[in-house]
Amino acid sequence: MYQLREYQERTLTELYSWLKRHPDGNPVVDACVGAGKSIIIAEFCKRAIAQYPKTRIVMCVASKELCQQNLEKLLAIWEDAPAGVCSASLGEKDLESQIIFATIGSIARSAHQLGVVDLLIIDECHNVNPDNAGMYREFINDLKQFGSKHLCTIGFTGTPFRG
């Protein structure tokens, strides 16, 4: 069983506080390399579903390695998590689970098959195009078009600003 470090717990407390103050917002969590973003994401997913049992979550990344790492942390924290994987490079295309860990290249064109998604978590969100273009932006727009009207997108990164 994982015990969150004090700064990881504080990160979650501050994230929930921010979301309460900005219910229509889309926050970015800035956590440096080695801070345990995968653990923070896993605990956030567990708490979100504990608080709102029907919550549907997609956790999206660019690489299969990060997809696998994030899923492994969730399963280490929550062994029977209702989670699946949508990643061609990992050989899985689950679009039904309550929590889906996905690579953006494998899920980007599947928004119409997902139904309602309440939370979209993007690890390494500095990869999201600042303009309204690119796979991540198209996926977000498609999720909203196909039923996720109240979608909250939460980005995690250690490098929120690029030179």
PDB file of N, CA and C in Angstrom, residues 97-139:
ATOM      1  N   SER A  97     -13.986   0.626 -20.144  1.00  0.00           N
ATOM      2  CA  SER A  97     -13.694   0.709 -18.714  1.00  0.00           C
ATOM      3  C   SER A  97     -14.034   2.077 -18.151  1.00  0.00           C
ATOM      4  N   GLN A  98     -14.235   2.134 -16.854  1.00  0.00           N
ATOM      5  CA  GLN A  98     -14.542   3.400 -16.186  1.00  0.00           C
ATOM      6  C   GLN A  98     -13.340   4.340 -16.213  1.00  0.00           C
ATOM      7  N   ILE A  99     -12.146   3.766 -16.096  1.00  0.00           N
ATOM      8  CA  ILE A  99     -10.908   4.536 -16.224  1.00  0.00           C
ATOM      9  C   ILE A  99     -10.145   3.932 -17.390  1.00  0.00           C
ATOM     10  N   ILE A 100      -9.821   4.749 -18.364  1.00  0.00           N
ATOM     11  CA  ILE A 100      -9.077   4.274 -19.526  1.00  0.00           C
ATOM     12  C   ILE A 100      -7.732   4.987 -19.574  1.00  0.00           C
ATOM     13  N   PHE A 101      -6.671   4.197 -19.592  1.00  0.00           N
ATOM     14  CA  PHE A 101      -5.326   4.724 -19.774  1.00  0.00           C
ATOM     15  C   PHE A 101      -5.008   4.570 -21.258  1.00  0.00           C
ATOM     16  N   ALA A 102      -4.710   5.694 -21.912  1.00  0.00           N
ATOM     17  CA  ALA A 102      -4.605   5.670 -23.368  1.00  0.00           C
ATOM     18  C   ALA A 102      -3.408   6.467 -23.868  1.00  0.00           C
ATOM     19  N   THR A 103      -2.937   6.045 -25.030  1.00  0.00           N
ATOM     20  CA  THR A 103      -2.004   6.884 -25.763  1.00  0.00           C
ATOM     21  C   THR A 103      -2.849   7.709 -26.724  1.00  0.00           C
ATOM     22  N   ILE A 104      -2.494   8.963 -26.881  1.00  0.00           N
ATOM     23  CA  ILE A 104      -3.314   9.875 -27.672  1.00  0.00           C
ATOM     24  C   ILE A 104      -3.471   9.399 -29.106  1.00  0.00           C
ATOM     25  N   GLY A 105      -2.435   8.816 -29.679  1.00  0.00           N
ATOM     26  CA  GLY A 105      -2.526   8.326 -31.051  1.00  0.00           C
ATOM     27  C   GLY A 105      -3.539   7.216 -31.227  1.00  0.00           C
ATOM     28  N   SER A 106      -3.803   6.454 -30.167  1.00  0.00           N
ATOM     29  CA  SER A 106      -4.737   5.331 -30.251  1.00  0.00           C
ATOM     30  C   SER A 106      -6.174   5.712 -29.913  1.00  0.00           C
ATOM     31  N   ILE A 107      -6.367   6.778 -29.158  1.00  0.00           N
ATOM     32  CA  ILE A 107      -7.721   7.132 -28.723  1.00  0.00           C
ATOM     33  C   ILE A 107      -8.267   8.389 -29.399  1.00  0.00           C
ATOM     34  N   ALA A 108      -7.407   9.131 -30.054  1.00  0.00           N
ATOM     35  CA  ALA A 108      -7.789  10.450 -30.589  1.00  0.00           C
ATOM     36  C   ALA A 108      -9.032  10.419 -31.470  1.00  0.00           C
ATOM     37  N   ARG A 109      -9.201   9.384 -32.249  1.00  0.00           N
ATOM     38  CA  ARG A 109     -10.337   9.318 -33.173  1.00  0.00           C
ATOM     39  C   ARG A 109     -11.479   8.453 -32.641  1.00  0.00           C
ATOM     40  N   SER A 110     -11.490   8.204 -31.337  1.00  0.00           N
ATOM     41  CA  SER A 110     -12.497   7.307 -30.747  1.00  0.00           C
ATOM     42  C   SER A 110     -13.470   8.000 -29.813  1.00  0.00           C
ATOM     43  N   ALA A 111     -13.474   9.316 -29.775  1.00  0.00           N
ATOM     44  CA  ALA A 111     -14.356  10.037 -28.845  1.00  0.00           C
ATOM     45  C   ALA A 111     -15.818   9.644 -29.033  1.00  0.00           C
ATOM     46  N   HIS A 112     -16.227   9.418 -30.265  1.00  0.00           N
ATOM     47  CA  HIS A 112     -17.622   9.058 -30.547  1.00  0.00           C
ATOM     48  C   HIS A 112     -18.004   7.693 -29.980  1.00  0.00           C
ATOM     49  N   GLN A 113     -17.032   6.859 -29.625  1.00  0.00           N
ATOM     50  CA  GLN A 113     -17.294   5.529 -29.074  1.00  0.00           C
ATOM     51  C   GLN A 113     -17.242   5.497 -27.547  1.00  0.00           C
ATOM     52  N   LEU A 114     -16.786   6.553 -26.935  1.00  0.00           N
ATOM     53  CA  LEU A 114     -16.549   6.546 -25.490  1.00  0.00           C
ATOM     54  C   LEU A 114     -17.778   6.858 -24.650  1.00  0.00           C
ATOM     55  N   GLY A 115     -18.737   7.563 -25.189  1.00  0.00           N
ATOM     56  CA  GLY A 115     -19.836   8.038 -24.361  1.00  0.00           C
ATOM     57  C   GLY A 115     -19.344   9.219 -23.536  1.00  0.00           C
ATOM     58  N   VAL A 116     -19.973   9.444 -22.406  1.00  0.00           N
ATOM     59  CA  VAL A 116     -19.627  10.601 -21.578  1.00  0.00           C
ATOM     60  C   VAL A 116     -18.321  10.338 -20.828  1.00  0.00           C
ATOM     61  N   VAL A 117     -17.436  11.306 -20.904  1.00  0.00           N
ATOM     62  CA  VAL A 117     -16.191  11.313 -20.128  1.00  0.00           C
ATOM     63  C   VAL A 117     -16.257  12.548 -19.238  1.00  0.00           C
ATOM     64  N   ASP A 118     -16.082  12.360 -17.942  1.00  0.00           N
ATOM     65  CA  ASP A 118     -16.166  13.474 -17.003  1.00  0.00           C
ATOM     66  C   ASP A 118     -14.813  14.148 -16.795  1.00  0.00           C
ATOM     67  N   LEU A 119     -13.774  13.333 -16.717  1.00  0.00           N
ATOM     68  CA  LEU A 119     -12.426  13.847 -16.470  1.00  0.00           C
ATOM     69  C   LEU A 119     -11.467  13.339 -17.531  1.00  0.00           C
ATOM     70  N   LEU A 120     -10.756  14.259 -18.142  1.00  0.00           N
ATOM     71  CA  LEU A 120      -9.665  13.916 -19.047  1.00  0.00           C
ATOM     72  C   LEU A 120      -8.386  14.379 -18.365  1.00  0.00           C
ATOM     73  N   ILE A 121      -7.523  13.438 -18.051  1.00  0.00           N
ATOM     74  CA  ILE A 121      -6.244  13.754 -17.421  1.00  0.00           C
ATOM     75  C   ILE A 121      -5.166  13.589 -18.479  1.00  0.00           C
ATOM     76  N   ILE A 122      -4.363  14.613 -18.665  1.00  0.00           N
ATOM     77  CA  ILE A 122      -3.291  14.556 -19.651  1.00  0.00           C
ATOM     78  C   ILE A 122      -1.965  14.669 -18.920  1.00  0.00           C
ATOM     79  N   ASP A 123      -1.209  13.581 -18.924  1.00  0.00           N
ATOM     80  CA  ASP A 123       0.129  13.593 -18.347  1.00  0.00           C
ATOM     81  C   ASP A 123       1.079  14.129 -19.412  1.00  0.00           C
ATOM     82  N   GLU A 124       2.036  14.929 -18.982  1.00  0.00           N
ATOM     83  CA  GLU A 124       2.943  15.628 -19.911  1.00  0.00           C
ATOM     84  C   GLU A 124       2.141  16.591 -20.793  1.00  0.00           C
ATOM     85  N   CYS A 125       1.272  17.368 -20.149  1.00  0.00           N
ATOM     86  CA  CYS A 125       0.348  18.248 -20.890  1.00  0.00           C
ATOM     87  C   CYS A 125       1.047  19.382 -21.625  1.00  0.00           C
ATOM     88  N   HIS A 126       2.341  19.563 -21.379  1.00  0.00           N
ATOM     89  CA  HIS A 126       3.058  20.570 -22.163  1.00  0.00           C
ATOM     90  C   HIS A 126       3.098  20.172 -23.648  1.00  0.00           C
ATOM     91  N   ASN A 127       2.724  18.926 -23.964  1.00  0.00           N
ATOM     92  CA  ASN A 127       2.654  18.477 -25.357  1.00  0.00           C
ATOM     93  C   ASN A 127       1.373  18.921 -26.061  1.00  0.00           C
ATOM     94  N   VAL A 128       0.423  19.473 -25.303  1.00  0.00           N
ATOM     95  CA  VAL A 128      -0.825  19.947 -25.910  1.00  0.00           C
ATOM     96  C   VAL A 128      -0.543  21.271 -26.611  1.00  0.00           C
ATOM     97  N   ASN A 129      -0.945  21.346 -27.857  1.00  0.00           N
ATOM     98  CA  ASN A 129      -0.737  22.547 -28.662  1.00  0.00           C
ATOM     99  C   ASN A 129      -1.456  23.737 -28.023  1.00  0.00           C
ATOM    100  N   PRO A 130      -0.762  24.872 -27.827  1.00  0.00           N
ATOM    101  CA  PRO A 130      -1.425  26.043 -27.231  1.00  0.00           C
ATOM    102  C   PRO A 130      -2.496  26.642 -28.141  1.00  0.00           C
ATOM    103  N   ASP A 131      -2.408  26.377 -29.426  1.00  0.00           N
ATOM    104  CA  ASP A 131      -3.461  26.801 -30.347  1.00  0.00           C
ATOM    105  C   ASP A 131      -4.512  25.693 -30.385  1.00  0.00           C
ATOM    106  N   ASN A 132      -5.614  25.950 -30.996  1.00  0.00           N
ATOM    107  CA  ASN A 132      -6.688  24.959 -31.050  1.00  0.00           C
ATOM    108  C   ASN A 132      -6.438  23.974 -32.192  1.00  0.00           C
ATOM    109  N   ALA A 133      -5.295  23.263 -32.131  1.00  0.00           N
ATOM    110  CA  ALA A 133      -4.911  22.324 -33.181  1.00  0.00           C
ATOM    111  C   ALA A 133      -4.194  21.135 -32.543  1.00  0.00           C
ATOM    112  N   GLY A 134      -4.026  20.086 -33.308  1.00  0.00           N
ATOM    113  CA  GLY A 134      -3.307  18.912 -32.829  1.00  0.00           C
ATOM    114  C   GLY A 134      -4.253  17.847 -32.292  1.00  0.00           C
ATOM    115  N   MET A 135      -3.704  16.643 -32.090  1.00  0.00           N
ATOM    116  CA  MET A 135      -4.519  15.505 -31.664  1.00  0.00           C
ATOM    117  C   MET A 135      -5.214  15.713 -30.330  1.00  0.00           C
ATOM    118  N   TYR A 136      -4.498  16.263 -29.351  1.00  0.00           N
ATOM    119  CA  TYR A 136      -5.123  16.469 -28.046  1.00  0.00           C
ATOM    120  C   TYR A 136      -6.300  17.430 -28.157  1.00  0.00           C
ATOM    121  N   ARG A 137      -6.098  18.555 -28.844  1.00  0.00           N
ATOM    122  CA  ARG A 137      -7.182  19.548 -28.984  1.00  0.00           C
ATOM    123  C   ARG A 137      -8.375  18.968 -29.741  1.00  0.00           C
ATOM    124  N   GLU A 138      -8.094  18.224 -30.803  1.00  0.00           N
ATOM    125  CA  GLU A 138      -9.182  17.600 -31.559  1.00  0.00           C
ATOM    126  C   GLU A 138      -9.942  16.600 -30.684  1.00  0.00           C
ATOM    127  N   PHE A 139      -9.200  15.824 -29.879  1.00  0.00           N
ATOM    128  CA  PHE A 139      -9.834  14.844 -28.997  1.00  0.00           C
ATOM    129  C   PHE A 139     -10.731  15.538 -27.970  1.00  0.00           C
TER     130      PHE A 139
END
